[in-house]
XYZ file of C-alpha atoms in Angstrom:
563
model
C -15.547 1.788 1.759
C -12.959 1.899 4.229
C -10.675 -0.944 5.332
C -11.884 -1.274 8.338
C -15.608 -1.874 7.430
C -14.261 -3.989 4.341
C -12.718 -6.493 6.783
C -15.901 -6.364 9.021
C -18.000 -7.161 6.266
C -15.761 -10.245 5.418
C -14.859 -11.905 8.606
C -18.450 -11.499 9.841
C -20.044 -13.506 7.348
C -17.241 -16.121 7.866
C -17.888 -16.547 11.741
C -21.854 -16.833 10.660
C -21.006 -19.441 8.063
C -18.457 -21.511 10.758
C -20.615 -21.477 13.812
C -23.710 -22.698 11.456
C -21.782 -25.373 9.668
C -20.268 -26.328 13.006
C -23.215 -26.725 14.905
C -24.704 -28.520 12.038
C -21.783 -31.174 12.027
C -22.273 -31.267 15.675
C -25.537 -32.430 15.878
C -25.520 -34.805 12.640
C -22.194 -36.699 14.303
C -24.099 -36.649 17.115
C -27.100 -38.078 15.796
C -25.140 -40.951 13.677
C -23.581 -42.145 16.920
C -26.106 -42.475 18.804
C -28.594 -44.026 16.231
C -25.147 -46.346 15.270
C -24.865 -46.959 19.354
C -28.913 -47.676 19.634
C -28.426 -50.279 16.658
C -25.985 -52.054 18.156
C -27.548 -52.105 21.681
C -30.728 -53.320 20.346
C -28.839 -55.771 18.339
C -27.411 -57.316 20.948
C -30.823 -56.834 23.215
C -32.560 -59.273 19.519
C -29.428 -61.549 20.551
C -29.826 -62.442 23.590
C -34.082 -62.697 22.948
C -33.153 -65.242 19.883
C -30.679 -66.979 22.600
C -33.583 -67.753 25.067
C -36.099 -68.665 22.318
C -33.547 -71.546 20.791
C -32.676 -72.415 24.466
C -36.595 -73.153 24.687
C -36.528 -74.959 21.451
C -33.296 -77.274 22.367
C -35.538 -77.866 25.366
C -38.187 -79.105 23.294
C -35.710 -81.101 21.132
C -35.087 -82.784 24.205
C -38.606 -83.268 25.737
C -39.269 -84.887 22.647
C -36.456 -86.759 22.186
C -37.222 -88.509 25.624
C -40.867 -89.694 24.388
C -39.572 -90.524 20.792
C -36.968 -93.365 22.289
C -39.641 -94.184 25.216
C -40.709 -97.776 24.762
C -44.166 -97.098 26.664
C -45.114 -94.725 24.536
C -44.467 -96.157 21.483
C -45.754 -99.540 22.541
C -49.905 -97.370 23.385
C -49.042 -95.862 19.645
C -48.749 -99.120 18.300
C -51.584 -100.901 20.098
C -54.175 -103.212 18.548
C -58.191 -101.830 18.415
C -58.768 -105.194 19.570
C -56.909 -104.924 22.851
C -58.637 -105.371 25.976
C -60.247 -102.515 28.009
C -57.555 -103.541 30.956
C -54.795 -103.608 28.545
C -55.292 -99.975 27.464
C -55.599 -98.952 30.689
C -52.578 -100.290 31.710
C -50.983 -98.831 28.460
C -52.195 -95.257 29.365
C -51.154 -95.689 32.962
C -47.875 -96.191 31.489
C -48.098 -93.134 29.241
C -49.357 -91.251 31.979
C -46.617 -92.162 34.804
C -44.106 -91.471 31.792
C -44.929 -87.606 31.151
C -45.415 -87.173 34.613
C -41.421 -88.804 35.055
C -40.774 -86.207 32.153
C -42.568 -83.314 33.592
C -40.054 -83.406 36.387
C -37.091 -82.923 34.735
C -38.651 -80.084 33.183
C -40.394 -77.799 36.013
C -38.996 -74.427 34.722
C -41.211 -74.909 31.483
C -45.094 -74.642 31.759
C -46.595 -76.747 29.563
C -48.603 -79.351 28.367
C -48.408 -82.644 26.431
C -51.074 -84.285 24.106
C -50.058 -87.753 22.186
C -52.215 -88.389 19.029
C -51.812 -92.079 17.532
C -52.709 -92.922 14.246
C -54.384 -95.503 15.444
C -57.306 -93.217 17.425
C -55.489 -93.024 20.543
C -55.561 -89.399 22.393
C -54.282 -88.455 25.277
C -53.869 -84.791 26.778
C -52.222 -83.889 30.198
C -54.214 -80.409 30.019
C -56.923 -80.249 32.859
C -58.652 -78.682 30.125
C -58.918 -81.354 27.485
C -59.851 -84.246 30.387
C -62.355 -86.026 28.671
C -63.049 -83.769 25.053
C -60.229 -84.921 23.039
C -61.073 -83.126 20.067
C -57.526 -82.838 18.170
C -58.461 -81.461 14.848
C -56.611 -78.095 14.771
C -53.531 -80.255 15.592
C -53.976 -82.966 13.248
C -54.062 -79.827 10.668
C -50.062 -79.457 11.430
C -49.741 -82.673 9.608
C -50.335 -80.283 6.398
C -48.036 -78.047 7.484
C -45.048 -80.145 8.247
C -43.415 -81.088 5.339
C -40.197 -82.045 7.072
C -41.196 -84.934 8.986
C -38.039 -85.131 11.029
C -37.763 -81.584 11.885
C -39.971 -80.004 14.999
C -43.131 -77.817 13.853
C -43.727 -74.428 15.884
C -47.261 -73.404 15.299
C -48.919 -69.965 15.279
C -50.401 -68.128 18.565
C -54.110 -68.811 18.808
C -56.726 -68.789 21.195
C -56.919 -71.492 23.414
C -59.602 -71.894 26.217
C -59.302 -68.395 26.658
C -55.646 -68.538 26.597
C -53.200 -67.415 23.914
C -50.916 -70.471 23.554
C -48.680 -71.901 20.749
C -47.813 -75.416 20.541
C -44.601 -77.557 18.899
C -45.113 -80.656 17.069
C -43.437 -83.332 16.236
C -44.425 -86.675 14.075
C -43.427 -89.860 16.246
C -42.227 -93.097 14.864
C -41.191 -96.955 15.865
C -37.994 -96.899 15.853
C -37.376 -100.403 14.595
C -39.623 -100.002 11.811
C -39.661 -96.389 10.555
C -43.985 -96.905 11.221
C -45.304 -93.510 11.890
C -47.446 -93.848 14.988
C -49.001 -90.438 15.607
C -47.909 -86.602 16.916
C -46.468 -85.181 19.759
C -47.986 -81.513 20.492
C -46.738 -79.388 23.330
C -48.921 -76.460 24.200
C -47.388 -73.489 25.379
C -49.019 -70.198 27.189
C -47.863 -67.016 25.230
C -46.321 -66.164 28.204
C -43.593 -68.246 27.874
C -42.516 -66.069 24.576
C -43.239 -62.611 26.659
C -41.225 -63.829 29.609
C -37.923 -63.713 27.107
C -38.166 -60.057 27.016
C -40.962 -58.983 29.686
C -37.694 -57.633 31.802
C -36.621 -55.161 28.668
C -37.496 -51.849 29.349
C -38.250 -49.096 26.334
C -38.429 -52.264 24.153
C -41.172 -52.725 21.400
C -40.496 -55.923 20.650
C -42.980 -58.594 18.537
C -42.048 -61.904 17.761
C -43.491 -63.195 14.112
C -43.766 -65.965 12.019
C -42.386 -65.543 8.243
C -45.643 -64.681 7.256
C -45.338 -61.664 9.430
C -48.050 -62.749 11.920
C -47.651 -61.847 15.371
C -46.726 -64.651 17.677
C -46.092 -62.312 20.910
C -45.834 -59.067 21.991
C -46.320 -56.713 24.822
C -48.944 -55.121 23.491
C -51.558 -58.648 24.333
C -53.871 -56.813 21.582
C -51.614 -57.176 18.351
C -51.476 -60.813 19.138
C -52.860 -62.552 16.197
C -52.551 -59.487 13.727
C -50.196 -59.332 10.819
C -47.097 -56.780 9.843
C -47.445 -58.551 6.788
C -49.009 -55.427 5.263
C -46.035 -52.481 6.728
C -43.788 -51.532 4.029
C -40.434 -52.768 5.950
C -41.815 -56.163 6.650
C -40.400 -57.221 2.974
C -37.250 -55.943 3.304
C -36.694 -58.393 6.361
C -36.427 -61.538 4.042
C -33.331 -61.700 2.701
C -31.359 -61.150 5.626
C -30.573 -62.462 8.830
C -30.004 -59.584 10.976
C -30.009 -56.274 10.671
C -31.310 -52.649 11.369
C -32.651 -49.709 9.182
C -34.782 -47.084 8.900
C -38.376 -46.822 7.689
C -42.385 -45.625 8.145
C -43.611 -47.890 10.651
C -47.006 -47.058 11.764
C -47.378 -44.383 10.066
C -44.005 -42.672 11.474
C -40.101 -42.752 10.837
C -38.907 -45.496 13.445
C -35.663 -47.550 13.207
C -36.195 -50.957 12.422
C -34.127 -53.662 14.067
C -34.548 -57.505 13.586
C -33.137 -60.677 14.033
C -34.238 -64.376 13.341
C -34.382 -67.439 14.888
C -33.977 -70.147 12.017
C -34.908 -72.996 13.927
C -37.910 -72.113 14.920
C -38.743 -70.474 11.246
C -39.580 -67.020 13.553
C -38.475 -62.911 13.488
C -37.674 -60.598 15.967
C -38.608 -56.791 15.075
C -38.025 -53.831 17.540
C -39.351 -50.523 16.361
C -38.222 -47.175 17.847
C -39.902 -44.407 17.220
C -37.628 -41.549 15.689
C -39.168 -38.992 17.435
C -38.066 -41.356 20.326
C -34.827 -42.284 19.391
C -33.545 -38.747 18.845
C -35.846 -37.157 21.925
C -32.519 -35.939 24.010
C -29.957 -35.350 21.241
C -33.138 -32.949 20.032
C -32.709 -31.248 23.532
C -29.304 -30.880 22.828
C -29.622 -29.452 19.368
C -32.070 -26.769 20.957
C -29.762 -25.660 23.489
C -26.347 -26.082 20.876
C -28.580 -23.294 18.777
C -29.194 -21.080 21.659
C -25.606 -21.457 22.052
C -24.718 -21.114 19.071
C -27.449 -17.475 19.123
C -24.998 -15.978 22.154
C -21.222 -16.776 20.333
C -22.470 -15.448 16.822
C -23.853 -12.377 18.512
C -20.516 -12.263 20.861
C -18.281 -13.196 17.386
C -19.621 -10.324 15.551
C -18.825 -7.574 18.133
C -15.131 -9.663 18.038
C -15.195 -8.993 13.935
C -15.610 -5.501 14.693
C -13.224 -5.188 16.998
C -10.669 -6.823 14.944
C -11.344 -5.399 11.731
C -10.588 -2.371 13.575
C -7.494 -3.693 15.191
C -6.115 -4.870 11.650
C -6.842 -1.465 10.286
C -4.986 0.538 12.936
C -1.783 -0.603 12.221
C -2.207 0.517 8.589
C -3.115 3.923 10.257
C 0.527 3.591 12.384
C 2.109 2.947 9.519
C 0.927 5.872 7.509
C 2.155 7.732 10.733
C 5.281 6.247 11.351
C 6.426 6.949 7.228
C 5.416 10.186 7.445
C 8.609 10.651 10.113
C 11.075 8.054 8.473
C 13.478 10.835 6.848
C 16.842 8.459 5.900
C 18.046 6.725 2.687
C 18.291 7.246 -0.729
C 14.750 6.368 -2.344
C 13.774 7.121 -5.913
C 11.289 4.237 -7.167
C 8.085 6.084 -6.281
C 5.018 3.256 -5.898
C 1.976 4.108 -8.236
C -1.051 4.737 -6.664
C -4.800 3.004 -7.845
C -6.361 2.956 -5.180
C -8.525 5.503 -2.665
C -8.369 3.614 0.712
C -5.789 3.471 3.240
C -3.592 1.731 1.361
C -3.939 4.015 -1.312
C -3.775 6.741 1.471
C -0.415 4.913 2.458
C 1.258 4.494 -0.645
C 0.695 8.594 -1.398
C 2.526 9.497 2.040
C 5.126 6.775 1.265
C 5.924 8.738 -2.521
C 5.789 12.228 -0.057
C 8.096 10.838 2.030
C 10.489 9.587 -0.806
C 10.712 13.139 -1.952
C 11.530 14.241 1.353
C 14.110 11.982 1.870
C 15.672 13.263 -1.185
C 15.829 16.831 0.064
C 17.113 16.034 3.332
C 19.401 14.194 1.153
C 20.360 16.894 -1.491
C 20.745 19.502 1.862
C 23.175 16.898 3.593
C 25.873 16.910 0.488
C 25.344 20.649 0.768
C 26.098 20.904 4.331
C 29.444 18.739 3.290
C 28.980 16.178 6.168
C 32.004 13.785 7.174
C 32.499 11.775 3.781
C 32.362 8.648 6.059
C 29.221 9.671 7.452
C 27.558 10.371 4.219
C 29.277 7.153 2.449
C 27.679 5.222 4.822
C 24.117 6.884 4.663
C 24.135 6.414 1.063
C 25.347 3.040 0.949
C 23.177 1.934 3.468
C 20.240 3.862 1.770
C 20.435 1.524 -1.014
C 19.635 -1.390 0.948
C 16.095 -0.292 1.780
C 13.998 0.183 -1.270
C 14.328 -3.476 -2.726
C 12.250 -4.992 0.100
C 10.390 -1.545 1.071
C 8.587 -1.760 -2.657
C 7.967 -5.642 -2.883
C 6.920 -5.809 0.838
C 3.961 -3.044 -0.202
C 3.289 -4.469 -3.045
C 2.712 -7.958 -1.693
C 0.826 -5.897 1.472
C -1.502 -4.304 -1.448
C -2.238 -7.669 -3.442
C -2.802 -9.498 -0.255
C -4.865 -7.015 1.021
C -7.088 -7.308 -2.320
C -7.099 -10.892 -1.702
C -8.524 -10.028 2.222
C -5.896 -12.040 3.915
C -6.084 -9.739 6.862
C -4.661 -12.070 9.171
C -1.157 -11.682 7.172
C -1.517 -7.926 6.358
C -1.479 -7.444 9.908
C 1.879 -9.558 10.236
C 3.411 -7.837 7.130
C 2.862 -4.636 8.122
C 3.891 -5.252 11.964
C 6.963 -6.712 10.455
C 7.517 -3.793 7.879
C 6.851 -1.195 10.699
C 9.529 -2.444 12.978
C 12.195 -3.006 10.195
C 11.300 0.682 8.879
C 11.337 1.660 12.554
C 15.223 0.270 12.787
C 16.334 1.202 9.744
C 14.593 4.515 10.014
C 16.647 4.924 13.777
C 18.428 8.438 13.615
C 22.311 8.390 15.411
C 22.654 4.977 15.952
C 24.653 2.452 13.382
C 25.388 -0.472 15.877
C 22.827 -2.851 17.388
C 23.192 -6.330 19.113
C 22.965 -9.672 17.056
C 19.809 -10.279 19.174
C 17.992 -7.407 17.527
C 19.440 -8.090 14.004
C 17.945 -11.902 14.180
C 14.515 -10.503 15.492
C 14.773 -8.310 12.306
C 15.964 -10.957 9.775
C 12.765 -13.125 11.131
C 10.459 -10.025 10.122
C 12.608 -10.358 6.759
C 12.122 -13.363 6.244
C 8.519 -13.428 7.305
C 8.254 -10.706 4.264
C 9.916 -12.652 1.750
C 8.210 -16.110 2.789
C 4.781 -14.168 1.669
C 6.247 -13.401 -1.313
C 7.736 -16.630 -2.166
C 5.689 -19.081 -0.373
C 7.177 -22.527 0.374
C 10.218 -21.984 -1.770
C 12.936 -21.408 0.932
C 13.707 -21.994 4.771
C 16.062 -20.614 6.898
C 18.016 -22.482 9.807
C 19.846 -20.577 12.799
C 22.509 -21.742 14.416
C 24.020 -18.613 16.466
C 26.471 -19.487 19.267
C 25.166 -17.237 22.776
C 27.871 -15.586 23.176
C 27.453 -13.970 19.750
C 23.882 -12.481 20.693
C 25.531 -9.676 23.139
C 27.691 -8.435 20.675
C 27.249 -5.575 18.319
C 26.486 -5.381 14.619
C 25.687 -2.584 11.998
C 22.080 -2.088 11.442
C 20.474 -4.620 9.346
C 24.670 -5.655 8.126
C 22.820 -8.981 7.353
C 19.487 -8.447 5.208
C 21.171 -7.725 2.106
C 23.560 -10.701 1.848
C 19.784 -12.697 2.614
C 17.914 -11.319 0.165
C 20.897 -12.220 -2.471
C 21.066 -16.026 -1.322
C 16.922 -15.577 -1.684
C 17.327 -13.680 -4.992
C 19.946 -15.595 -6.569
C 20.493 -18.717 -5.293
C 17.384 -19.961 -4.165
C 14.932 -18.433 -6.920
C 16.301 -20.013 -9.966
C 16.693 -23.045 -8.242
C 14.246 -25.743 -8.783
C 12.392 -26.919 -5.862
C 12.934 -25.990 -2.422
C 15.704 -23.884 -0.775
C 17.361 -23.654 2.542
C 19.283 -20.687 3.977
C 21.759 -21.142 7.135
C 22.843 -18.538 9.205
C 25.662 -19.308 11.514
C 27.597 -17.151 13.915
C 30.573 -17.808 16.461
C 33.506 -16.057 17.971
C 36.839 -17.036 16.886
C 39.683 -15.324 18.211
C 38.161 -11.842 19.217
C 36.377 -11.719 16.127
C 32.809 -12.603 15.177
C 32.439 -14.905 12.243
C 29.334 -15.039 10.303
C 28.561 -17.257 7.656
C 25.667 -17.207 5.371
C 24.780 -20.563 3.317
C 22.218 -21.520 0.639
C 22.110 -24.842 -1.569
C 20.688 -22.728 -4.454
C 22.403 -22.516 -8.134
C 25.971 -20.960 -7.199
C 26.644 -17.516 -7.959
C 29.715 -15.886 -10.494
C 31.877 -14.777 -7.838
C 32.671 -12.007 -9.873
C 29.410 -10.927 -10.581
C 28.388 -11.317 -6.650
C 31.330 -9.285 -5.713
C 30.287 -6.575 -8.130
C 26.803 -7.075 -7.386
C 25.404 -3.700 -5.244
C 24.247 -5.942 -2.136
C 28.118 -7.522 -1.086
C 29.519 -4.485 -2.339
C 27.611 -2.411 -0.081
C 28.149 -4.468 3.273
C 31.594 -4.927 2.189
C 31.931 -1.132 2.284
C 29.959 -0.498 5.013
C 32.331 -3.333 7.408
C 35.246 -1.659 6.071
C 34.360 2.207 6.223
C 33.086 1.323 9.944
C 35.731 -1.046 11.785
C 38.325 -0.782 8.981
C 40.414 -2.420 6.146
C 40.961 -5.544 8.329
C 37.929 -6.587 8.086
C 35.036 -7.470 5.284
C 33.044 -10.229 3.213
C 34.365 -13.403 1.821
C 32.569 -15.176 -1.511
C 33.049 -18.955 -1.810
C 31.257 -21.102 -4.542
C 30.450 -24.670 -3.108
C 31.183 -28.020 -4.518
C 27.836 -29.679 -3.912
C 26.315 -26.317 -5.348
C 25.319 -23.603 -3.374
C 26.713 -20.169 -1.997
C 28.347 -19.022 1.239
C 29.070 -15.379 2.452
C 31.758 -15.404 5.346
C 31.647 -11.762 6.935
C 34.224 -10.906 9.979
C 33.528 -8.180 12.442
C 35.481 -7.582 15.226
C 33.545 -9.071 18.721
C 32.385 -5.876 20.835
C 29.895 -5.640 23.990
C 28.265 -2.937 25.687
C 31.296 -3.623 28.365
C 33.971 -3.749 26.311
């Protein structure tokens, strides 16, 4: 398979794989927030329904409260069977004028108020119970209110055609501690829908703990029982909350909240299919979407799987004309695809160069000429053979992304040190080239090293031999960073000092034998190549640091393009 379909076949499964993950983290973030912002919004909607339903009860408190201390009241309670007609009357007059006083104070809240003595006194200010006092489903609270000091709220039930609820509350002498009968305030269901009646897209019931419905919007469900939905028992042991569950026979969120003093639970169910009815929308058009970029990503694959093969195909091109240096490691060749192509032009090309060699000693150039051509041809193979061979293992590893920067680097370092007739460049151009350099050797050696310029502008204009400054590199790489432990960094300064240009290379690596550097091929061979070039004046200075670490001094004279 060729490389170019090789990298087509792996990036295009990648964009498939991203776009479908993506999308699917899309719409599940998506979903969470807005089911997390729906939770909280209906919280708060619960809150302020609990608000108004203990604002009704404090009410009641108070109602209450106002008949419990009221000496009329208590006095008709407490009255004798053997009182006279007249004084009953009078008594109940009393009662009368003082729920009427009390009804005033409380216009906002429709209801009605029944006394029931003990001592077979009734009285009801309901039109409706004028003259049939028959109490008994009241008088059943009195089985029902074990807490004799605390306020009873009863069930919803039918009530003269009516759905009404009622609050009782046991009355006593005050003196005494005597109980003297019940307090019952009847109540329209209304009252409970009129808490909510102005919340729009809420399904909201109100229940007792039993899970019987006290109110709702729905007027039919009054009276039934959630007792028997799954989620009703998880409500219990908490005070608040939300969750999701089958409600009705579908996936709804659950939200409740209740009111302890009035022993009653507020449950909101959304529908799922409700809840998620525009993010759904969303999803539909984020897959269409999605449908267009994977179809548009996969022509991109293509087109850069083609793109990362053609400078492979350059390459191949450009070696085939590179005749300069001195190279005789010849790379070994297993495999059959471009690279493979590559690596047999690069081990034609190394035979060349040997010829054109061989029939340059035999033409007896200028020895300078041909010292310098040798010397420099030396430099080349150490990173021309690591920089393929860490092109060929990355390109097993399909890192095409950095193939294509190795080789662009490689191409234009093999394109400058390949240049026919001309020796000198600026220090501009020799940076740009230690970057590719170091770009190489960063592949090779990962994290282990960086490298920090610090070159002075005026230095950038002037002129340098051709890649003077990659060999003294790849020694502070080779041996000072490499057998260092850790980390490494490299500085490069430059500066003019006195019509020269100064150049110093540093590393913090392990030291190097000065006499073994100075012997070593890579100073030697600048050192030559300064002197043989601008003279004996000039050359390369070794110093071993006291805080560990190398530094290479090299002085050139300072020449422009107008000098």
């Amino acid at each position: 398979m060729r490389i170019q379909n090789k990298l087509f076949v792996t990036i295009a499964p990648l964009f498939l794989i991203g776009i479908v993950v993506l999308t699917s983290v899309a719409y599940e973030a998506a979903r969470q927030s807005i089911v997390r912002q729906v939770k909280e919004s209906k919280q708060l909607l619960l809150q302020q329904v609990g608000e108004k339903l203990e604002a009704i009860n404090q009410n009641m408190l108070s109602v209450s409260n106002m008949y419990y201390l009221n000496p009329n009241v208590r006095d008709w309670l407490r009255g004798s069977t053997r009182s006279t007609e007249y004084e009953k009357y009078r008594a109940l007059k009393r009662v009368v004028e003082t729920v009427g006083d009390t009804g005033n104070y409380f216009e906002h809240l429709k209801y009605s108020t029944a006394f029931i003595g003990f001592n077979g006194a009734v009285y009801s200010s309901s039109a409706d119970e004028q003259g049939q006092y028959d109490f008994g489903e009241e008088l059943k609270m009195r089985e029902r209110m074990p807490d004799k000091n605390k306020m009873y709220w009863s069930d919803t039930y039918l009530h003269h055609g009516k759905y009404v609820f009622s609050a009782a509350r046991y009355l006593r002498d005050i003196y005494t501690g005597e109980e003297l009968g019940l307090l019952v305030l009847d109540f329209e269901e209304r009252l409970l829908f009129d808490a909510y009646k102005n919340l729009t897209g809420v399904q909201l019931r109100i229940v007792n703990e039993a899970g019987r419905i006290l109110s709702a919007r729905d007027q039919s469900a009054v009276g039934s029982s959630i007792s028997d939905e799954a989620y009703f028992a998880k409500l219990s042991p908490y005070a608040s909350g939300s969750f999701m569950a089958e409600a009705e026979g579908e996936s709804s969120l659950i939200t409740f909240r209740k009111v302890p003093q009035m022993d009653w639970i507020l449950v909101e169910t959304t529908p799922v299919s409700v809840l998620l009815q525009d993010i759904n929308q969303v999803r539909d058009l984020i897959l269409y979407a999605a449908a267009f970029i994977l179809a548009g990503l996969f022509v991109l694959s293509y087109y850069l799987s083609y793109r990362i093969s053609a400078p492979i195909k350059r390459l191949v091109r450009s070696m085939q004309q590179a005749q300069s240096g001195d190279f005789n490691v010849p790379v070994h060749v297993d495999r059959k695809d471009e690279i493979g192509f590559l690596m047999k032009k690069y081990n034609t090309m190394l035979v060349r160069i040997e010829q054109l060699l061989d029939q340059v000693r035999r033409e007896n150039e200028l020895k300078r000429s041909a010292e310098i051509q040798a010397l420099y041809s030396q430099i080349n193979p150490h990173f021309l053979y690591n920089t393929l061979n860490s092109i060929r293992w990355m390109a097993k590893t399909n890192d095409t992304a950095m193939v294509n920067r190795m080789i662009i680097s490689l191409v234009r370092l093999l394109r400058q040190s390949f240049r026919q007739g001309q020796e000198t460049i600026t220090f501009e151009e020799e940076m740009e080239f230690l970057k590719d350099y170091i770009l190489i050797q960063k592949v090779r050696y990962g994290d282990k090293f960086d490298v920090a310029f610090r070159i002075e502008n005026d230095v950038r204009a002037c002129k340098t031999l051709n890649l003077l400054l990659q060999p003294l590199l790849e020694n502070a790489i080779f041996h000072g960073i490499e057998p260092k432990p850790g980390k490494g960094l490299i500085t490069i300064g430059a500066g003019i000092r006195e019509g020269d240009v100064w150049i110093a290379i540093e590393d913090d690596g392990v030291g190097i034998d000065l006499d073994k550097g100075r012997r070593g091929l890579g100073i030697r061979s600048v050192e030559q190549r300064i002197k043989l070039h601008f003279g004996e004046t000039y050359g390369v200075e070794l110093e071993r640091l006291e805080e560990g670490g190398t530094r290479v001094t090299v002085r050139i004279p300072a020449i422009k393009d107008n000098s």
